[in-house]
Amino acid sequence: MAKEKNEITENFVKDSIIKWLSCNGWGYFKYDKLHTHGVDIRARNIKYSRFYYIETKGGKYDEVAFIYSLGQIITRMKDNKSTRNYYGLGLPIKSAKIALRRLPWQVAKKLNLRVLSVDNKGEVIQYTWKELQENNDK
C-alpha cells in the first residue's frame, strides 16, 4: 500500500516537535523509537525543573490518531507533587484540527494538556487551553 503524498509520518512529527522544543527553552530530551513503552518525547525545561511529556502520532487516520494519542497520554500521567508537568499531543495538522474541535478546554486546563500541530513543512504550533477556549467560543 503506497503512502499518500500528504501523509505526515510519526517520525516526522516527532522530529519537528523536538526541533521546536529545542528552540523554545526545552532540552535534555529522551525519546523512544516507534512501538516502545512510554511517552514518545520527554523534555526538561532548561531554566527550571519542569517536564514536558508528549505523545505523537502520524499517518492518515486523523480521528484515530487524536483518540489514541489522548488515551495514551492520559494513561501516562503521574501524580508528581514536586512539579507541575506539561503534557502534549503531537499531531499532524488534520488530526490537530480534530483535537481543537473535540477536546474540552476545561479538561486541557485541568490536565495542563497542549495540542502541538505539525504541518507538512515541519512547522509546529502549540495550542493551550486558552486557544481551545477561544476556538469553542466561536
PDB file of C-alpha atoms in Angstrom:
ATOM      1  CA  MET A   1       0.000   0.000   0.000  1.00  0.00           C
ATOM      2  CA  ALA A   2       1.592   3.280  -1.083  1.00  0.00           C
ATOM      3  CA  LYS A   3       1.611   6.256   1.254  1.00  0.00           C
ATOM      4  CA  GLU A   4      -0.303   9.345   0.292  1.00  0.00           C
ATOM      5  CA  LYS A   5       1.881  12.265  -0.751  1.00  0.00           C
ATOM      6  CA  ASN A   6       0.493  14.497   2.031  1.00  0.00           C
ATOM      7  CA  GLU A   7       0.758  11.894   4.771  1.00  0.00           C
ATOM      8  CA  ILE A   8       2.801  13.084   7.725  1.00  0.00           C
ATOM      9  CA  THR A   9       4.625  10.237   9.485  1.00  0.00           C
ATOM     10  CA  GLU A  10       5.014   9.856  13.235  1.00  0.00           C
ATOM     11  CA  ASN A  11       8.807  10.198  12.941  1.00  0.00           C
ATOM     12  CA  PHE A  12       8.368  13.486  11.050  1.00  0.00           C
ATOM     13  CA  VAL A  13       6.005  14.770  13.756  1.00  0.00           C
ATOM     14  CA  LYS A  14       8.432  13.701  16.490  1.00  0.00           C
ATOM     15  CA  ASP A  15      11.493  15.260  14.787  1.00  0.00           C
ATOM     16  CA  SER A  16       9.627  18.520  14.116  1.00  0.00           C
ATOM     17  CA  ILE A  17       8.488  18.803  17.721  1.00  0.00           C
ATOM     18  CA  ILE A  18      11.953  18.089  19.113  1.00  0.00           C
ATOM     19  CA  LYS A  19      13.372  20.826  16.889  1.00  0.00           C
ATOM     20  CA  TRP A  20      10.617  23.227  18.024  1.00  0.00           C
ATOM     21  CA  LEU A  21      11.162  22.360  21.701  1.00  0.00           C
ATOM     22  CA  SER A  22      14.909  22.957  21.469  1.00  0.00           C
ATOM     23  CA  CYS A  23      14.228  26.452  20.067  1.00  0.00           C
ATOM     24  CA  ASN A  24      11.776  27.230  22.880  1.00  0.00           C
ATOM     25  CA  GLY A  25      13.705  26.563  26.081  1.00  0.00           C
ATOM     26  CA  TRP A  26      13.454  22.795  26.348  1.00  0.00           C
ATOM     27  CA  GLY A  27      16.328  20.322  26.377  1.00  0.00           C
ATOM     28  CA  TYR A  28      17.574  17.095  27.933  1.00  0.00           C
ATOM     29  CA  PHE A  29      15.490  15.062  25.540  1.00  0.00           C
ATOM     30  CA  LYS A  30      14.619  11.440  25.863  1.00  0.00           C
ATOM     31  CA  TYR A  31      12.633   9.955  23.054  1.00  0.00           C
ATOM     32  CA  ASP A  32      11.772   6.439  22.136  1.00  0.00           C
ATOM     33  CA  LYS A  33      11.685   4.618  18.860  1.00  0.00           C
ATOM     34  CA  LEU A  34       8.333   3.625  17.491  1.00  0.00           C
ATOM     35  CA  HIS A  35       6.452   0.872  19.307  1.00  0.00           C
ATOM     36  CA  THR A  36       8.244   1.165  22.654  1.00  0.00           C
ATOM     37  CA  HIS A  37       6.582   1.656  26.028  1.00  0.00           C
ATOM     38  CA  GLY A  38       6.314   5.157  27.495  1.00  0.00           C
ATOM     39  CA  VAL A  39       5.786   8.628  26.111  1.00  0.00           C
ATOM     40  CA  ASP A  40       7.315   9.420  22.747  1.00  0.00           C
ATOM     41  CA  ILE A  41       9.121  12.587  23.871  1.00  0.00           C
ATOM     42  CA  ARG A  42      10.244  13.642  27.323  1.00  0.00           C
ATOM     43  CA  ALA A  43      11.886  17.057  27.619  1.00  0.00           C
ATOM     44  CA  ARG A  44      13.038  19.120  30.601  1.00  0.00           C
ATOM     45  CA  ASN A  45      12.911  22.880  30.720  1.00  0.00           C
ATOM     46  CA  ILE A  46      16.401  24.368  30.638  1.00  0.00           C
ATOM     47  CA  LYS A  47      15.694  27.040  33.294  1.00  0.00           C
ATOM     48  CA  TYR A  48      13.630  25.122  35.835  1.00  0.00           C
ATOM     49  CA  SER A  49      12.713  21.563  36.707  1.00  0.00           C
ATOM     50  CA  ARG A  50       9.533  21.087  34.712  1.00  0.00           C
ATOM     51  CA  PHE A  51       8.980  18.246  32.287  1.00  0.00           C
ATOM     52  CA  TYR A  52       7.033  18.087  29.041  1.00  0.00           C
ATOM     53  CA  TYR A  53       5.663  14.655  28.111  1.00  0.00           C
ATOM     54  CA  ILE A  54       4.424  14.340  24.546  1.00  0.00           C
ATOM     55  CA  GLU A  55       2.635  11.531  22.772  1.00  0.00           C
ATOM     56  CA  THR A  56       2.997  11.730  18.981  1.00  0.00           C
ATOM     57  CA  LYS A  57       1.031  10.227  16.136  1.00  0.00           C
ATOM     58  CA  GLY A  58       1.228  10.381  12.373  1.00  0.00           C
ATOM     59  CA  GLY A  59      -0.402   8.781   9.381  1.00  0.00           C
ATOM     60  CA  LYS A  60      -3.608   9.255   7.514  1.00  0.00           C
ATOM     61  CA  TYR A  61      -6.164   8.178  10.140  1.00  0.00           C
ATOM     62  CA  ASP A  62      -6.842  11.598  11.615  1.00  0.00           C
ATOM     63  CA  GLU A  63      -9.623  10.782  14.079  1.00  0.00           C
ATOM     64  CA  VAL A  64      -7.903   7.624  15.278  1.00  0.00           C
ATOM     65  CA  ALA A  65      -4.598   9.453  15.801  1.00  0.00           C
ATOM     66  CA  PHE A  66      -6.271  12.006  18.070  1.00  0.00           C
ATOM     67  CA  ILE A  67      -8.190   9.415  20.111  1.00  0.00           C
ATOM     68  CA  TYR A  68      -5.197   7.070  20.548  1.00  0.00           C
ATOM     69  CA  SER A  69      -2.797   9.862  21.497  1.00  0.00           C
ATOM     70  CA  LEU A  70      -5.256  11.258  24.046  1.00  0.00           C
ATOM     71  CA  GLY A  71      -5.742   7.848  25.644  1.00  0.00           C
ATOM     72  CA  GLN A  72      -2.026   7.151  25.727  1.00  0.00           C
ATOM     73  CA  ILE A  73      -1.014  10.474  27.284  1.00  0.00           C
ATOM     74  CA  ILE A  74      -3.716  10.227  29.951  1.00  0.00           C
ATOM     75  CA  THR A  75      -2.577   6.744  30.963  1.00  0.00           C
ATOM     76  CA  ARG A  76       0.981   8.045  31.322  1.00  0.00           C
ATOM     77  CA  MET A  77       0.119  10.955  33.620  1.00  0.00           C
ATOM     78  CA  LYS A  78       1.579  10.513  37.073  1.00  0.00           C
ATOM     79  CA  ASP A  79       0.834  12.454  40.241  1.00  0.00           C
ATOM     80  CA  ASN A  80       4.085  14.291  40.870  1.00  0.00           C
ATOM     81  CA  LYS A  81       3.743  16.697  43.794  1.00  0.00           C
ATOM     82  CA  SER A  82       7.155  18.319  43.299  1.00  0.00           C
ATOM     83  CA  THR A  83       6.402  19.907  39.935  1.00  0.00           C
ATOM     84  CA  ARG A  84       3.536  20.510  37.571  1.00  0.00           C
ATOM     85  CA  ASN A  85       4.347  18.895  34.258  1.00  0.00           C
ATOM     86  CA  TYR A  86       3.137  19.769  30.791  1.00  0.00           C
ATOM     87  CA  TYR A  87       1.531  17.125  28.610  1.00  0.00           C
ATOM     88  CA  GLY A  88       1.118  17.278  24.860  1.00  0.00           C
ATOM     89  CA  LEU A  89      -0.479  15.624  21.887  1.00  0.00           C
ATOM     90  CA  GLY A  90       1.865  15.910  18.893  1.00  0.00           C
ATOM     91  CA  LEU A  91      -0.319  15.515  15.823  1.00  0.00           C
ATOM     92  CA  PRO A  92      -0.330  16.172  12.089  1.00  0.00           C
ATOM     93  CA  ILE A  93      -2.322  19.281  11.259  1.00  0.00           C
ATOM     94  CA  LYS A  94      -5.500  17.407  10.232  1.00  0.00           C
ATOM     95  CA  SER A  95      -5.606  15.417  13.464  1.00  0.00           C
ATOM     96  CA  ALA A  96      -4.779  18.548  15.471  1.00  0.00           C
ATOM     97  CA  LYS A  97      -7.790  20.333  13.970  1.00  0.00           C
ATOM     98  CA  ILE A  98      -9.988  17.475  15.190  1.00  0.00           C
ATOM     99  CA  ALA A  99      -8.420  17.753  18.648  1.00  0.00           C
ATOM    100  CA  LEU A 100      -9.075  21.505  18.709  1.00  0.00           C
ATOM    101  CA  ARG A 101     -12.763  20.888  17.952  1.00  0.00           C
ATOM    102  CA  ARG A 102     -13.306  17.925  20.251  1.00  0.00           C
ATOM    103  CA  LEU A 103     -11.071  18.446  23.279  1.00  0.00           C
ATOM    104  CA  PRO A 104     -12.871  20.442  26.003  1.00  0.00           C
ATOM    105  CA  TRP A 105     -10.775  23.416  27.110  1.00  0.00           C
ATOM    106  CA  GLN A 106     -11.666  22.723  30.752  1.00  0.00           C
ATOM    107  CA  VAL A 107     -10.056  19.276  30.506  1.00  0.00           C
ATOM    108  CA  ALA A 108      -6.952  20.707  28.817  1.00  0.00           C
ATOM    109  CA  LYS A 109      -6.651  23.336  31.563  1.00  0.00           C
ATOM    110  CA  LYS A 110      -7.057  20.854  34.415  1.00  0.00           C
ATOM    111  CA  LEU A 111      -4.568  18.366  32.925  1.00  0.00           C
ATOM    112  CA  ASN A 112      -2.107  21.017  31.652  1.00  0.00           C
ATOM    113  CA  LEU A 113      -2.550  19.436  28.226  1.00  0.00           C
ATOM    114  CA  ARG A 114      -1.500  21.093  24.969  1.00  0.00           C
ATOM    115  CA  VAL A 115      -2.012  20.250  21.324  1.00  0.00           C
ATOM    116  CA  LEU A 116       1.069  20.503  19.092  1.00  0.00           C
ATOM    117  CA  SER A 117       0.101  20.771  15.444  1.00  0.00           C
ATOM    118  CA  VAL A 118       2.701  19.871  12.802  1.00  0.00           C
ATOM    119  CA  ASP A 119       2.249  20.811   9.155  1.00  0.00           C
ATOM    120  CA  ASN A 120       3.916  19.169   6.150  1.00  0.00           C
ATOM    121  CA  LYS A 121       6.781  21.715   6.286  1.00  0.00           C
ATOM    122  CA  GLY A 122       7.604  20.776   9.878  1.00  0.00           C
ATOM    123  CA  GLU A 123       6.250  23.950  11.435  1.00  0.00           C
ATOM    124  CA  VAL A 124       4.803  23.463  14.914  1.00  0.00           C
ATOM    125  CA  ILE A 125       2.019  25.463  16.552  1.00  0.00           C
ATOM    126  CA  GLN A 126       1.255  24.903  20.223  1.00  0.00           C
ATOM    127  CA  TYR A 127      -2.335  25.309  21.410  1.00  0.00           C
ATOM    128  CA  THR A 128      -3.044  25.693  25.123  1.00  0.00           C
ATOM    129  CA  TRP A 129      -6.402  25.569  26.873  1.00  0.00           C
ATOM    130  CA  LYS A 130      -6.791  29.298  26.153  1.00  0.00           C
ATOM    131  CA  GLU A 131      -6.747  28.736  22.387  1.00  0.00           C
ATOM    132  CA  LEU A 132      -9.123  25.796  22.819  1.00  0.00           C
ATOM    133  CA  GLN A 133     -11.479  28.048  24.750  1.00  0.00           C
ATOM    134  CA  GLU A 134     -11.324  30.723  22.043  1.00  0.00           C
ATOM    135  CA  ASN A 135     -11.988  28.054  19.400  1.00  0.00           C
ATOM    136  CA  ASN A 136     -15.009  26.721  21.343  1.00  0.00           C
ATOM    137  CA  ASP A 137     -16.439  30.209  21.899  1.00  0.00           C
ATOM    138  CA  LYS A 138     -16.657  30.895  18.154  1.00  0.00           C
TER     139      LYS A 138
END
